[in-house]
Amino acid sequence: MKKQRTNHEAKIVNESRRAFLKSGVATGAGLTLGIYLPAVLARPVLAGPVKTGRQTVTQPTLKPNAFVHIGTDETVTVIVKHLEMGQGTYTGLPTLVGEELDAAWSQIRVEAAPADATRYNNLFWGPTQGTGGSTAIANSYDQMRKAGAVAREMLVQAAAEKWSVAADGITVQEGIVHHRPSQRKASFGALVELAAQQPVPAEVFLKDPHEFRLIGKVLPRKDNADKVNGRAMYTQDVKLRGMLTALVAHPPRFGATPKQFDSAATKKVEGVVDVVAIPNGVAVLAKDFWSASRGRDVLQVDWDETQAFTLGSDEVMTRYKSLAQQRGRVARNVGDSQAALKESARVVEAAYEFPYLAHAAMEPMNCVIVLNQQGCEIWNGEQFQTPDQMAVASVLGLESAQVKINMLYAGGSFGRRANPQSDYVVEAAHIVNAIGGRAPVKLVWTREDDMRAGYYRPMYYHQLKAGIDASGNPIAWQHRIVGQSILKGTSFEQALAQDGIDQTSVEGAANLPYGIPNITVDLHSPDIGVPVQWWRSVGSTHTAFAVETFIDELATTVGSDPFELRRDLLREHPRHRGVLELAARKAGWGRPLPDGRGRGIAVHESFNSYVAQVAEVTVAGDRTFTVDRVVIAVDCGIAVNPDVIRAQMEGGMGFGLSAALSSKITLDQGRVKQSNFHDYTVLRLDQMPKVEVHIVKSTTAPTGVGEPATPVIAPAVANALHAATGRRFYELPLRFAP
Amino acid sequence: MITLKINGATYKLNVAPDTPLLWAIRDAAGLTGTKYGCGRALCGACTVFVDGQPTRSCIMPVSAVARQPITTIEGLNSKTAHAVQSAWRQLDVVQCGYCQSGQIMSATALLNDNPDPSDEHIDAAMSGNICRCATYVRIRAAIKLAAKSLT
Ligand code: FES
Ligand code: FES
């Protein structure tokens, strides 16, 4: 089957194609036939039983670029530049390569890319390699398809040469190259040697979406075998010869530092090897976790708390509320909201409170590091290669390029492993430095360390005021946001903050999609000495709740249906409206429910993906409630793997439901109260609602799905609770006011 | 020196008697499929079988289980366990995967006890296993699929 292409398409591809090739050539990733280059994932030298013995490639390999290698054994290796932390990137990116290569899904295997931003940068982040902001598929969509198309073209040219036929009579399907007129065929493997001698094509064509054979299909995840038999390798599982396990005594309050410590008792614990001070604590190194843990239990540390943060959550909220009396920096201004409020027939006001949240990924933070002659080598569920390389280099007095990073599976992250300060990675570097690099070090955080060492979703306070005209239309909208900036003081401040506005504080609010003629959104970003960080869906975790419960309140205040009011106000936003209508229809919006039950809706865009959810709740007589069913509609452009999208909708929603129902970090005189899953409670199986996911058909380029489902559930549930009980909710986690 | 019988093999391990079974399995025996998530029997990531019973290995001192047969994710080989693992793959349950060894151990134990569990049985048997990726919808479906495939 010959591929059909439009001229328009060819032109677009040609232009970007040039840039693609240039970068390929610049990094020397040309053809390497005959030169032995092992295409194996850098694996730790395992002291224990070897878990995955990968064969070294000693055969000629087709390596047309940094992303795809094809071996004579028919294996297509896709080098994935993004972290697999559950979101499916080890499945999605290979799908893109395999599509244009016309490979069989079964012949594709995945390899983690090394840390090298010259080849593996996130194209949305300039010269930075890393994973986040639901960008993995979106930034790679063209890049990965071109990588596959280039390899395909070289295989076709090889076949043409071998069979002395014209290339345009050749087709490729499922890893087999055909020339039908002469009835000849050859597998990829059989053509590799000759293909590697072909020039890298000056231009490649990409398929039209209707030609897709892998994209849009439900293909099994590439990581599902190793993740059901215990073989998947996480940082926690790395064991190097002579490696020591390090546990760190962290300060009891943020900003405190170790003054002095007494390690006499610790050193008596069998298995403890050393105790060293590092800038933010004291590390106990031992032959294994349990020895280190028992050693740390008896360690005496005297802390200097003169610079420590000593406020409680209540005091932080009081400060926020007093700041909210004044106007902040204006993030968006349309029309004259003040004048419009004065003309309004009715004014509705509400204020919302949000706590700190821990990421609480299932795998607590950890990092393995070893110093060597080249510099250092790290094994990590690595989400932020370039910033981590720079941070570690500066601790160890190295060049960034001397910091070699092996990206392993991460047992979740939800943003945590992309830390702007590289906190836990730097901690590991300090420890290995403090022992003079005499042994490899595995830094392990316990659950308690993970929960108490900071980097939370910040607390926030929102104040909203809306004016409604005599016919029930909202004509004014004022939204004031108070909360600590995530970016302030980090190297990302310049790139992501505009006019003193941290975009991550106002996203989801400043870009309010509703057609209201007068809007003001303003922001206060007070300095609070608590380490904060992005948490799955970032600003939308709070802005979506405030906006989507407030618009619901406006609707019910004027006696409108919450779905219909939204739909009317989204006239200019067809993609919002599309998911809103789809979710409502599939959920049976408007169909009556029995007493004690309610249905609520919310819609929100984040990271250029659009999600609407309808939640159904049952409220018991004692005012406990359950979330029974959630219907989700998503528009994320072309659905690369519909089943991975469904999984991210289910899981992203479930992650948001934890915060809606119960998760909360509170500070008391600067100390974190929670420590483990008994007091930082998260969603469990018996609380998981039934979920239905509906994907909007689209031909738009794909956008991410890791985060956009998360912020929508809390407002949908709160609105459903209102439908069931007539009560409004102004705080997360949701609880009935006494 | 403690002698443990894990997955049919005998391990002589140089660990203190109060060492939790989890760390003996991971650090000393080198079997890393069993995961640490909380250390306080709150999350289920460390679930193994001791004498066939699902057990949170993170709070079980090794001294209490010497001589009892221990099965970890690496040693699962019953028909039921294979049905569970294959249902897990068929429905692509896993996301980050970190909790899944524990989930699969708990699910296998459930089906060993009750070949046809209701939603309530599944709730009761599985709610001690946290999945931060919230793969719960598929865990539930995969248990049912495995149960069906065994009849
Ligand atoms: S690690 Fe044992 S239950 Fe969590
Ligand atoms: S799959 Fe990530 S915690 Fe369960």
PDB file of N, CA and C in Angstrom, chain A residues 666-701:
ATOM      1  N   THR A 666      -0.652  19.179  57.756  1.00  0.00           N
ATOM      2  CA  THR A 666      -0.809  20.356  58.617  1.00  0.00           C
ATOM      3  C   THR A 666       0.459  20.589  59.420  1.00  0.00           C
ATOM      4  N   LEU A 667       0.733  21.859  59.629  1.00  0.00           N
ATOM      5  CA  LEU A 667       1.894  22.235  60.430  1.00  0.00           C
ATOM      6  C   LEU A 667       1.427  22.729  61.788  1.00  0.00           C
ATOM      7  N   ASP A 668       2.197  22.355  62.797  1.00  0.00           N
ATOM      8  CA  ASP A 668       1.928  22.826  64.144  1.00  0.00           C
ATOM      9  C   ASP A 668       3.249  23.374  64.683  1.00  0.00           C
ATOM     10  N   GLN A 669       3.311  24.658  64.889  1.00  0.00           N
ATOM     11  CA  GLN A 669       4.558  25.320  65.284  1.00  0.00           C
ATOM     12  C   GLN A 669       5.714  24.899  64.374  1.00  0.00           C
ATOM     13  N   GLY A 670       5.427  24.815  63.123  1.00  0.00           N
ATOM     14  CA  GLY A 670       6.462  24.490  62.152  1.00  0.00           C
ATOM     15  C   GLY A 670       6.729  23.005  61.976  1.00  0.00           C
ATOM     16  N   ARG A 671       6.150  22.187  62.821  1.00  0.00           N
ATOM     17  CA  ARG A 671       6.358  20.741  62.683  1.00  0.00           C
ATOM     18  C   ARG A 671       5.228  20.121  61.878  1.00  0.00           C
ATOM     19  N   VAL A 672       5.598  19.182  61.014  1.00  0.00           N
ATOM     20  CA  VAL A 672       4.584  18.478  60.221  1.00  0.00           C
ATOM     21  C   VAL A 672       3.926  17.431  61.110  1.00  0.00           C
ATOM     22  N   LYS A 673       2.608  17.502  61.184  1.00  0.00           N
ATOM     23  CA  LYS A 673       1.906  16.569  62.080  1.00  0.00           C
ATOM     24  C   LYS A 673       1.851  15.154  61.520  1.00  0.00           C
ATOM     25  N   GLN A 674       1.610  15.024  60.220  1.00  0.00           N
ATOM     26  CA  GLN A 674       1.393  13.693  59.653  1.00  0.00           C
ATOM     27  C   GLN A 674       2.736  12.983  59.445  1.00  0.00           C
ATOM     28  N   SER A 675       2.666  11.658  59.414  1.00  0.00           N
ATOM     29  CA  SER A 675       3.917  10.930  59.232  1.00  0.00           C
ATOM     30  C   SER A 675       3.806   9.717  58.312  1.00  0.00           C
ATOM     31  N   ASN A 676       2.621   9.164  58.185  1.00  0.00           N
ATOM     32  CA  ASN A 676       2.508   7.928  57.408  1.00  0.00           C
ATOM     33  C   ASN A 676       1.050   7.813  56.945  1.00  0.00           C
ATOM     34  N   PHE A 677       0.697   6.694  56.354  1.00  0.00           N
ATOM     35  CA  PHE A 677      -0.630   6.580  55.754  1.00  0.00           C
ATOM     36  C   PHE A 677      -1.779   6.444  56.754  1.00  0.00           C
ATOM     37  N   HIS A 678      -1.477   6.393  58.054  1.00  0.00           N
ATOM     38  CA  HIS A 678      -2.595   6.357  59.006  1.00  0.00           C
ATOM     39  C   HIS A 678      -3.131   7.758  59.249  1.00  0.00           C
ATOM     40  N   ASP A 679      -2.270   8.772  59.148  1.00  0.00           N
ATOM     41  CA  ASP A 679      -2.770  10.133  59.372  1.00  0.00           C
ATOM     42  C   ASP A 679      -2.735  11.002  58.110  1.00  0.00           C
ATOM     43  N   TYR A 680      -2.030  10.560  57.096  1.00  0.00           N
ATOM     44  CA  TYR A 680      -2.155  11.186  55.772  1.00  0.00           C
ATOM     45  C   TYR A 680      -2.878  10.140  54.941  1.00  0.00           C
ATOM     46  N   THR A 681      -4.188  10.192  54.990  1.00  0.00           N
ATOM     47  CA  THR A 681      -4.945   9.106  54.390  1.00  0.00           C
ATOM     48  C   THR A 681      -5.139   9.361  52.899  1.00  0.00           C
ATOM     49  N   VAL A 682      -5.094   8.281  52.156  1.00  0.00           N
ATOM     50  CA  VAL A 682      -5.224   8.352  50.700  1.00  0.00           C
ATOM     51  C   VAL A 682      -6.299   7.369  50.260  1.00  0.00           C
ATOM     52  N   LEU A 683      -6.731   7.543  49.032  1.00  0.00           N
ATOM     53  CA  LEU A 683      -7.812   6.713  48.502  1.00  0.00           C
ATOM     54  C   LEU A 683      -7.454   5.227  48.551  1.00  0.00           C
ATOM     55  N   ARG A 684      -8.410   4.424  49.005  1.00  0.00           N
ATOM     56  CA  ARG A 684      -8.246   2.971  48.989  1.00  0.00           C
ATOM     57  C   ARG A 684      -9.287   2.349  48.071  1.00  0.00           C
ATOM     58  N   LEU A 685      -9.087   1.075  47.793  1.00  0.00           N
ATOM     59  CA  LEU A 685      -9.916   0.409  46.778  1.00  0.00           C
ATOM     60  C   LEU A 685     -11.412   0.522  47.072  1.00  0.00           C
ATOM     61  N   ASP A 686     -11.778   0.403  48.370  1.00  0.00           N
ATOM     62  CA  ASP A 686     -13.218   0.420  48.666  1.00  0.00           C
ATOM     63  C   ASP A 686     -13.836   1.807  48.486  1.00  0.00           C
ATOM     64  N   GLN A 687     -13.011   2.823  48.283  1.00  0.00           N
ATOM     65  CA  GLN A 687     -13.543   4.177  48.055  1.00  0.00           C
ATOM     66  C   GLN A 687     -13.567   4.552  46.579  1.00  0.00           C
ATOM     67  N   MET A 688     -13.041   3.660  45.746  1.00  0.00           N
ATOM     68  CA  MET A 688     -12.930   3.994  44.326  1.00  0.00           C
ATOM     69  C   MET A 688     -14.287   3.861  43.653  1.00  0.00           C
ATOM     70  N   PRO A 689     -14.754   4.930  43.030  1.00  0.00           N
ATOM     71  CA  PRO A 689     -16.043   4.845  42.329  1.00  0.00           C
ATOM     72  C   PRO A 689     -15.935   4.019  41.050  1.00  0.00           C
ATOM     73  N   LYS A 690     -17.082   3.700  40.496  1.00  0.00           N
ATOM     74  CA  LYS A 690     -17.104   3.162  39.134  1.00  0.00           C
ATOM     75  C   LYS A 690     -16.707   4.304  38.205  1.00  0.00           C
ATOM     76  N   VAL A 691     -15.939   3.998  37.190  1.00  0.00           N
ATOM     77  CA  VAL A 691     -15.458   5.058  36.295  1.00  0.00           C
ATOM     78  C   VAL A 691     -15.761   4.688  34.849  1.00  0.00           C
ATOM     79  N   GLU A 692     -16.245   5.662  34.114  1.00  0.00           N
ATOM     80  CA  GLU A 692     -16.416   5.503  32.660  1.00  0.00           C
ATOM     81  C   GLU A 692     -15.624   6.599  31.994  1.00  0.00           C
ATOM     82  N   VAL A 693     -14.893   6.246  30.962  1.00  0.00           N
ATOM     83  CA  VAL A 693     -14.099   7.262  30.264  1.00  0.00           C
ATOM     84  C   VAL A 693     -14.529   7.333  28.804  1.00  0.00           C
ATOM     85  N   HIS A 694     -14.757   8.524  28.329  1.00  0.00           N
ATOM     86  CA  HIS A 694     -15.120   8.741  26.928  1.00  0.00           C
ATOM     87  C   HIS A 694     -14.119   9.708  26.306  1.00  0.00           C
ATOM     88  N   ILE A 695     -13.572   9.293  25.182  1.00  0.00           N
ATOM     89  CA  ILE A 695     -12.518  10.089  24.541  1.00  0.00           C
ATOM     90  C   ILE A 695     -13.094  10.771  23.302  1.00  0.00           C
ATOM     91  N   VAL A 696     -12.909  12.079  23.223  1.00  0.00           N
ATOM     92  CA  VAL A 696     -13.403  12.831  22.064  1.00  0.00           C
ATOM     93  C   VAL A 696     -12.530  12.501  20.854  1.00  0.00           C
ATOM     94  N   LYS A 697     -13.159  12.151  19.756  1.00  0.00           N
ATOM     95  CA  LYS A 697     -12.404  11.872  18.518  1.00  0.00           C
ATOM     96  C   LYS A 697     -11.810  13.179  18.011  1.00  0.00           C
ATOM     97  N   SER A 698     -10.542  13.128  17.587  1.00  0.00           N
ATOM     98  CA  SER A 698      -9.874  14.367  17.228  1.00  0.00           C
ATOM     99  C   SER A 698      -8.770  14.110  16.219  1.00  0.00           C
ATOM    100  N   THR A 699      -8.465  15.123  15.420  1.00  0.00           N
ATOM    101  CA  THR A 699      -7.300  15.033  14.538  1.00  0.00           C
ATOM    102  C   THR A 699      -6.256  16.081  14.914  1.00  0.00           C
ATOM    103  N   THR A 700      -6.459  16.727  16.049  1.00  0.00           N
ATOM    104  CA  THR A 700      -5.493  17.701  16.556  1.00  0.00           C
ATOM    105  C   THR A 700      -4.296  16.955  17.157  1.00  0.00           C
ATOM    106  N   ALA A 701      -3.123  17.574  17.115  1.00  0.00           N
ATOM    107  CA  ALA A 701      -1.932  16.929  17.688  1.00  0.00           C
ATOM    108  C   ALA A 701      -2.182  16.574  19.158  1.00  0.00           C
TER     109      ALA A 701
END
